PDB file of C-alpha atoms in Angstrom:
ATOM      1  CA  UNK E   1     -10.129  -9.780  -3.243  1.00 40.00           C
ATOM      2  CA  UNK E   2      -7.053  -8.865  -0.648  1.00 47.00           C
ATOM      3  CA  UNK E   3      -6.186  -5.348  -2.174  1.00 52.00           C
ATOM      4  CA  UNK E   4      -4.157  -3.374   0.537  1.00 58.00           C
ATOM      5  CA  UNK E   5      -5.111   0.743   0.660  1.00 58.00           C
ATOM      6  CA  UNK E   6      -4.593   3.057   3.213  1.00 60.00           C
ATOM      7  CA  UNK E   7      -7.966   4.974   4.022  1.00 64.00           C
ATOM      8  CA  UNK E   8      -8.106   8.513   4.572  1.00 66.00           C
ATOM      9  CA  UNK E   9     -11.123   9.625   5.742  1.00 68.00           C
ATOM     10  CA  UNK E  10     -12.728  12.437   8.116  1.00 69.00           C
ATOM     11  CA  UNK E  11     -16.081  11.989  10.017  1.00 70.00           C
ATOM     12  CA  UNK E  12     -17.859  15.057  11.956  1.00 71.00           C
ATOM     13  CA  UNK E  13     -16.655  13.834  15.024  1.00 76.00           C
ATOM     14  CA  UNK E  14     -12.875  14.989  13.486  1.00 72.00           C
ATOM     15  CA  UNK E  15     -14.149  18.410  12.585  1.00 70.00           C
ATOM     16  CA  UNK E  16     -16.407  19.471  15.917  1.00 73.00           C
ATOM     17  CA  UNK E  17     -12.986  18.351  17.721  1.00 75.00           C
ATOM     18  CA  UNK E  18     -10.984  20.765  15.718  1.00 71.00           C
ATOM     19  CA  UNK E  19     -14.091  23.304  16.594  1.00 72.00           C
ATOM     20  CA  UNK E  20     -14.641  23.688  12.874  1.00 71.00           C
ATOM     21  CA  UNK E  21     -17.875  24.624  12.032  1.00 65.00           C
ATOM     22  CA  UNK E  22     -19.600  26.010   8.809  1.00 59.00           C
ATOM     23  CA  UNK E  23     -17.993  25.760   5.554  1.00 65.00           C
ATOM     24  CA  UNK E  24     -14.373  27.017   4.379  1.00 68.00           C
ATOM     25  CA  UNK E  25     -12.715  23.981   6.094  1.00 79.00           C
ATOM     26  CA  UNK E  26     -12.917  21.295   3.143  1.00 81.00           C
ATOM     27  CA  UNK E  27     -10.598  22.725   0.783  1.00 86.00           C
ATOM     28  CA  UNK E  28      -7.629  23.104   3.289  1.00 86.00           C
ATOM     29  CA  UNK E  29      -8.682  19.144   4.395  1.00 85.00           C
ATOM     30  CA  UNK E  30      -8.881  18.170   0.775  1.00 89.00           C
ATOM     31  CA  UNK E  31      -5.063  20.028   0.490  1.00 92.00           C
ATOM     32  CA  UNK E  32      -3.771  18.163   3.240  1.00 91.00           C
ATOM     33  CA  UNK E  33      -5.560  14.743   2.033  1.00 90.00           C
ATOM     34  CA  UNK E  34      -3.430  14.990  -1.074  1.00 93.00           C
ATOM     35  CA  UNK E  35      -0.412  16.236   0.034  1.00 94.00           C
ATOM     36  CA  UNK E  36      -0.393  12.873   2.558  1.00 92.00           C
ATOM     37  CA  UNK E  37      -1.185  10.955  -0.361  1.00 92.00           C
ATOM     38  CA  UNK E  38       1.452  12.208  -2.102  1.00 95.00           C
ATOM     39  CA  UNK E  39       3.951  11.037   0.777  1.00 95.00           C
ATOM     40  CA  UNK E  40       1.877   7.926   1.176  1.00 92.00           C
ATOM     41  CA  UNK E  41       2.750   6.568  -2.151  1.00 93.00           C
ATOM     42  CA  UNK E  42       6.141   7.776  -2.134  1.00 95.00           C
ATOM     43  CA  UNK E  43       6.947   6.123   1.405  1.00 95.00           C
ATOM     44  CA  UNK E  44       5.260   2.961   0.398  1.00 93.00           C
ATOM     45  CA  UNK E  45       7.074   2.718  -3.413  1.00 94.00           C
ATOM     46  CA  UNK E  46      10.467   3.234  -1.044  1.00 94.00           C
ATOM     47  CA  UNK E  47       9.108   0.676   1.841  1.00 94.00           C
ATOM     48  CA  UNK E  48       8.138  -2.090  -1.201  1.00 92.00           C
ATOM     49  CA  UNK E  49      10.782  -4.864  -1.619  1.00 90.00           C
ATOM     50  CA  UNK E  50      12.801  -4.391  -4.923  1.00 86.00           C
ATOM     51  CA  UNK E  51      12.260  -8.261  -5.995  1.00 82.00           C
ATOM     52  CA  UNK E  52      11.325  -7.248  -9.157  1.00 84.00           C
ATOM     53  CA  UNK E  53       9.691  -4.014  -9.074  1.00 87.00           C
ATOM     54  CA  UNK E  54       6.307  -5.380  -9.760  1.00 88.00           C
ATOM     55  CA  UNK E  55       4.775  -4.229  -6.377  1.00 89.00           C
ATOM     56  CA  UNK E  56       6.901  -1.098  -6.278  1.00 91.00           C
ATOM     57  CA  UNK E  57       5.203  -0.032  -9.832  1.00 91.00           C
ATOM     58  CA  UNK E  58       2.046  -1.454  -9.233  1.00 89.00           C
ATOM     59  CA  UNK E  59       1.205   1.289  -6.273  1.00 90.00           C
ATOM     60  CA  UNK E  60      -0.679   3.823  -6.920  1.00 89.00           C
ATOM     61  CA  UNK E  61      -2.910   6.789  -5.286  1.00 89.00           C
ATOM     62  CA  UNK E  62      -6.871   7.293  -5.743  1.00 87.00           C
ATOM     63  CA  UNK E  63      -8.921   9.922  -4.921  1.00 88.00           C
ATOM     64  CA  UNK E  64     -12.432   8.504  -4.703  1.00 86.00           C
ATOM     65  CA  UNK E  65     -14.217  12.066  -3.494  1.00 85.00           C
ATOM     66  CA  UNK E  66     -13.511  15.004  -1.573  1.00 84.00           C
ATOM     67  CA  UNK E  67     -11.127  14.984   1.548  1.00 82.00           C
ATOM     68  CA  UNK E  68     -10.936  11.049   0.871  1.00 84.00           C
ATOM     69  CA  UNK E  69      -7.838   9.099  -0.840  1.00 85.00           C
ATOM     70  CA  UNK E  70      -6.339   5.575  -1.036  1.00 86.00           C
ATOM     71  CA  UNK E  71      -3.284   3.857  -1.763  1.00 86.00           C
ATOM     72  CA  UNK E  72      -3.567   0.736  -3.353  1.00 83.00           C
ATOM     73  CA  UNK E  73      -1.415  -1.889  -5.575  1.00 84.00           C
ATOM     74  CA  UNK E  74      -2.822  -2.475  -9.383  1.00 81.00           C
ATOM     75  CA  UNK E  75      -0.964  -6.271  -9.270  1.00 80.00           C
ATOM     76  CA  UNK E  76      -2.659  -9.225 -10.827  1.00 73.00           C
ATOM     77  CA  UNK E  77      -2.499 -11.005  -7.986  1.00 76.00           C
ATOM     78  CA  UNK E  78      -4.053  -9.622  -5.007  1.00 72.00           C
ATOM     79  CA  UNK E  79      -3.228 -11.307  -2.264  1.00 79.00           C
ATOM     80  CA  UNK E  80       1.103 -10.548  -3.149  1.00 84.00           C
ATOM     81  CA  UNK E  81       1.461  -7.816  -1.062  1.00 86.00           C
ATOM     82  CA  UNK E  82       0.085  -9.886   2.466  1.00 87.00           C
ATOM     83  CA  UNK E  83       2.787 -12.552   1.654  1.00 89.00           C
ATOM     84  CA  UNK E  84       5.365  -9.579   1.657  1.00 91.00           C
ATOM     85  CA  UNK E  85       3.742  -7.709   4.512  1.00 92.00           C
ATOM     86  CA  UNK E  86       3.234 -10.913   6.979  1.00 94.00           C
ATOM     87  CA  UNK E  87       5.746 -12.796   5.193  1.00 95.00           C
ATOM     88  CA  UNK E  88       5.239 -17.095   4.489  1.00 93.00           C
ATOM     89  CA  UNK E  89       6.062 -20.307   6.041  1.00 95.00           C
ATOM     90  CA  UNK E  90       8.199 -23.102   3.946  1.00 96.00           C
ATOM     91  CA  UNK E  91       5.805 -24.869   2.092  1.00 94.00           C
ATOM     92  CA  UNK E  92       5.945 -27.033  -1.164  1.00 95.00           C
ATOM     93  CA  UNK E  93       4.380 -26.855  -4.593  1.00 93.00           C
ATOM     94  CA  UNK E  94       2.811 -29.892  -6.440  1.00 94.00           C
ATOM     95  CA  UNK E  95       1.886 -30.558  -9.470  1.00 92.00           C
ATOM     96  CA  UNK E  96      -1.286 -31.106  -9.743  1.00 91.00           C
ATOM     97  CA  UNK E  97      -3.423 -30.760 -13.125  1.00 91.00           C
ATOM     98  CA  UNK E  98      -0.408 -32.478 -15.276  1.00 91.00           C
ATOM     99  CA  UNK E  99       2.365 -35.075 -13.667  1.00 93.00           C
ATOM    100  CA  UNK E 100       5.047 -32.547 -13.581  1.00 94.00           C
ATOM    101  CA  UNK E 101       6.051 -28.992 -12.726  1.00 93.00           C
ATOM    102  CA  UNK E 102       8.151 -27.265 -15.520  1.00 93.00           C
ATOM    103  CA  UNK E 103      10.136 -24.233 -15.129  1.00 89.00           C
ATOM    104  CA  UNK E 104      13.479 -22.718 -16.663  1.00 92.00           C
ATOM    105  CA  UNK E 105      16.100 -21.719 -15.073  1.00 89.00           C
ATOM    106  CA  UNK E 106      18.562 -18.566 -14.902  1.00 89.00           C
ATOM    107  CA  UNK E 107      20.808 -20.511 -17.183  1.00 93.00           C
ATOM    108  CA  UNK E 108      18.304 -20.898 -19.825  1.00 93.00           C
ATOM    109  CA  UNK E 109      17.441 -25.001 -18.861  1.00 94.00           C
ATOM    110  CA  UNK E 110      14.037 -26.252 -18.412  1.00 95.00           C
ATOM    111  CA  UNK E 111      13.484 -28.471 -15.307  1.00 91.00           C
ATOM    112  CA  UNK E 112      10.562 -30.986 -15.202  1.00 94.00           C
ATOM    113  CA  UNK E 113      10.023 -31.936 -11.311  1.00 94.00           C
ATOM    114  CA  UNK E 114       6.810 -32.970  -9.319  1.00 94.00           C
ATOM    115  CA  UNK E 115       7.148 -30.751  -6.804  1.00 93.00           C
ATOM    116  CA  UNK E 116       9.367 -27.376  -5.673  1.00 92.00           C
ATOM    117  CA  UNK E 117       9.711 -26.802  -2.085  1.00 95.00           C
ATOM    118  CA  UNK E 118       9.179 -22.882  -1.603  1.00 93.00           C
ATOM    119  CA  UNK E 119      11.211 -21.354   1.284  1.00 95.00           C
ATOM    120  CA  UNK E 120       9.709 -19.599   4.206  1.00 96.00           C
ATOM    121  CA  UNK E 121      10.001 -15.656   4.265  1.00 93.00           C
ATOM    122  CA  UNK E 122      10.475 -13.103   6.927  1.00 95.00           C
ATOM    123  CA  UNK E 123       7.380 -10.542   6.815  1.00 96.00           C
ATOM    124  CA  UNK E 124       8.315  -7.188   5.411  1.00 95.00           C
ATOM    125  CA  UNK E 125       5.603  -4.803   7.139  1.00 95.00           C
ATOM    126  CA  UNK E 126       6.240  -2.469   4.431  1.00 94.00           C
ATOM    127  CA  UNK E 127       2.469  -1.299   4.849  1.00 91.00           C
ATOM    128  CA  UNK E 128       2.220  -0.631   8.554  1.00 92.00           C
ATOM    129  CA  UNK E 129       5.771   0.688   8.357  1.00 94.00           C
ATOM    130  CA  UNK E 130       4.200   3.784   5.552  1.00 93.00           C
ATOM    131  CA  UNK E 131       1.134   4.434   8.009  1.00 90.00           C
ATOM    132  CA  UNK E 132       3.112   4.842  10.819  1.00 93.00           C
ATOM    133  CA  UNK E 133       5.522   7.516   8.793  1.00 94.00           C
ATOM    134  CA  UNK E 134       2.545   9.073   7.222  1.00 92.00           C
ATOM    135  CA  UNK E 135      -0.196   9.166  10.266  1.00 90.00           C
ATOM    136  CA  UNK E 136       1.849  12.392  11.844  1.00 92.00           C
ATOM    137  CA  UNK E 137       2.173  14.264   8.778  1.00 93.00           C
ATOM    138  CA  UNK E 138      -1.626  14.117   8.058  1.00 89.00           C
ATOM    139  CA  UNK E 139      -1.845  15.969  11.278  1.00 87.00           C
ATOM    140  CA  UNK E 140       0.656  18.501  10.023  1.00 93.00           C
ATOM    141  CA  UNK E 141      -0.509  19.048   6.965  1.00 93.00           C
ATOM    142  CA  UNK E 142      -4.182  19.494   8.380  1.00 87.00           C
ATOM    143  CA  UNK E 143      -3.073  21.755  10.677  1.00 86.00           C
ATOM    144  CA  UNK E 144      -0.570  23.621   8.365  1.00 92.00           C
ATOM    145  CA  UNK E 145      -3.530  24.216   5.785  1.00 89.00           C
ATOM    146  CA  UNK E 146      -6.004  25.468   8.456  1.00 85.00           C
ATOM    147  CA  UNK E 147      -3.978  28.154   8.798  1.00 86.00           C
ATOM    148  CA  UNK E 148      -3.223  28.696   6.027  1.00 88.00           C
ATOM    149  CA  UNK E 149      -6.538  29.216   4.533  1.00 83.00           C
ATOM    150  CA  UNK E 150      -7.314  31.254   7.928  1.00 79.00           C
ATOM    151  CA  UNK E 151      -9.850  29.222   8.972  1.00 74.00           C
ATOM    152  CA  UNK E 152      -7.647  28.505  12.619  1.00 72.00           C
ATOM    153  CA  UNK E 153      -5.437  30.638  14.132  1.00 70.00           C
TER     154      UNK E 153
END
């Protein structure tokens, strides 16, 4: 399955750099995991082409334990948001399990054709475009809630 998510995660190597040591630390962490998660998903639902909303709607945050959290698309199919992130070469669609393709139109007509020939699209890193406005406020906000819970000066 090609589900996208951006990781948040801190390891002990994070928290003997920041000279933390003992306990007090975890709930300012968590703080700052979820208020980046809350711009995370914002940033991404405004980064996501508009198509038709699908991908937009379909994002999501998930906290799967403490100072830990995930953004991730619910869509049906997978692998959409790589086509949108890298983008596609021109290719064509066959038919291939009946003799023709059948589709209807804007105008309300049904088509019957053995094959469409799908245009290629320009990648829309909407994905790397939310880490990189979302890595520096993680810092912030860990920072910001360190202090504020008076564990740092």
């Amino acid at each position: 399955m090609a589900t996208f998510s951006i990781d948040i995660k801190f390891d002990d190597s994070y928290f003997k750099k920041l000279g933390l040591k003992g306990e007090g630390y975890e709930d300012a962490l968590d703080t700052a995991v979820d208020h980046t998660l809350d711009d995370a998903e914002n940033t991404m639902r405004r980064e996501a082409p508009i198509d038709t909303g699908n991908l937009r709607r379909s994002i999501s945050k998930f906290k799967p334990g403490k100072c830990q959290g995930q953004i991730h698309s619910s869509l049906h199919n997978p692998a959409y948001w790589i086509y949108i992130q890298y983008g596609t070469q021109a290719h064509a669609v066959k038919a291939r399990k009946k003799p023709y393709l059948k589709f209807k139109t804007k105008d309300g007509k049904w088509h019957s054709v053995k094959e469409v020939k799908i245009p290629a699209r320009a990648p829309n890193p909407f994905v790397t475009r939310t880490a990189r406005k979302v890595a520096p406020r993680l810092t912030q906000y860990v920072h910001e809630e360190l202090k504020n819970s008076g564990v740092v000066e």
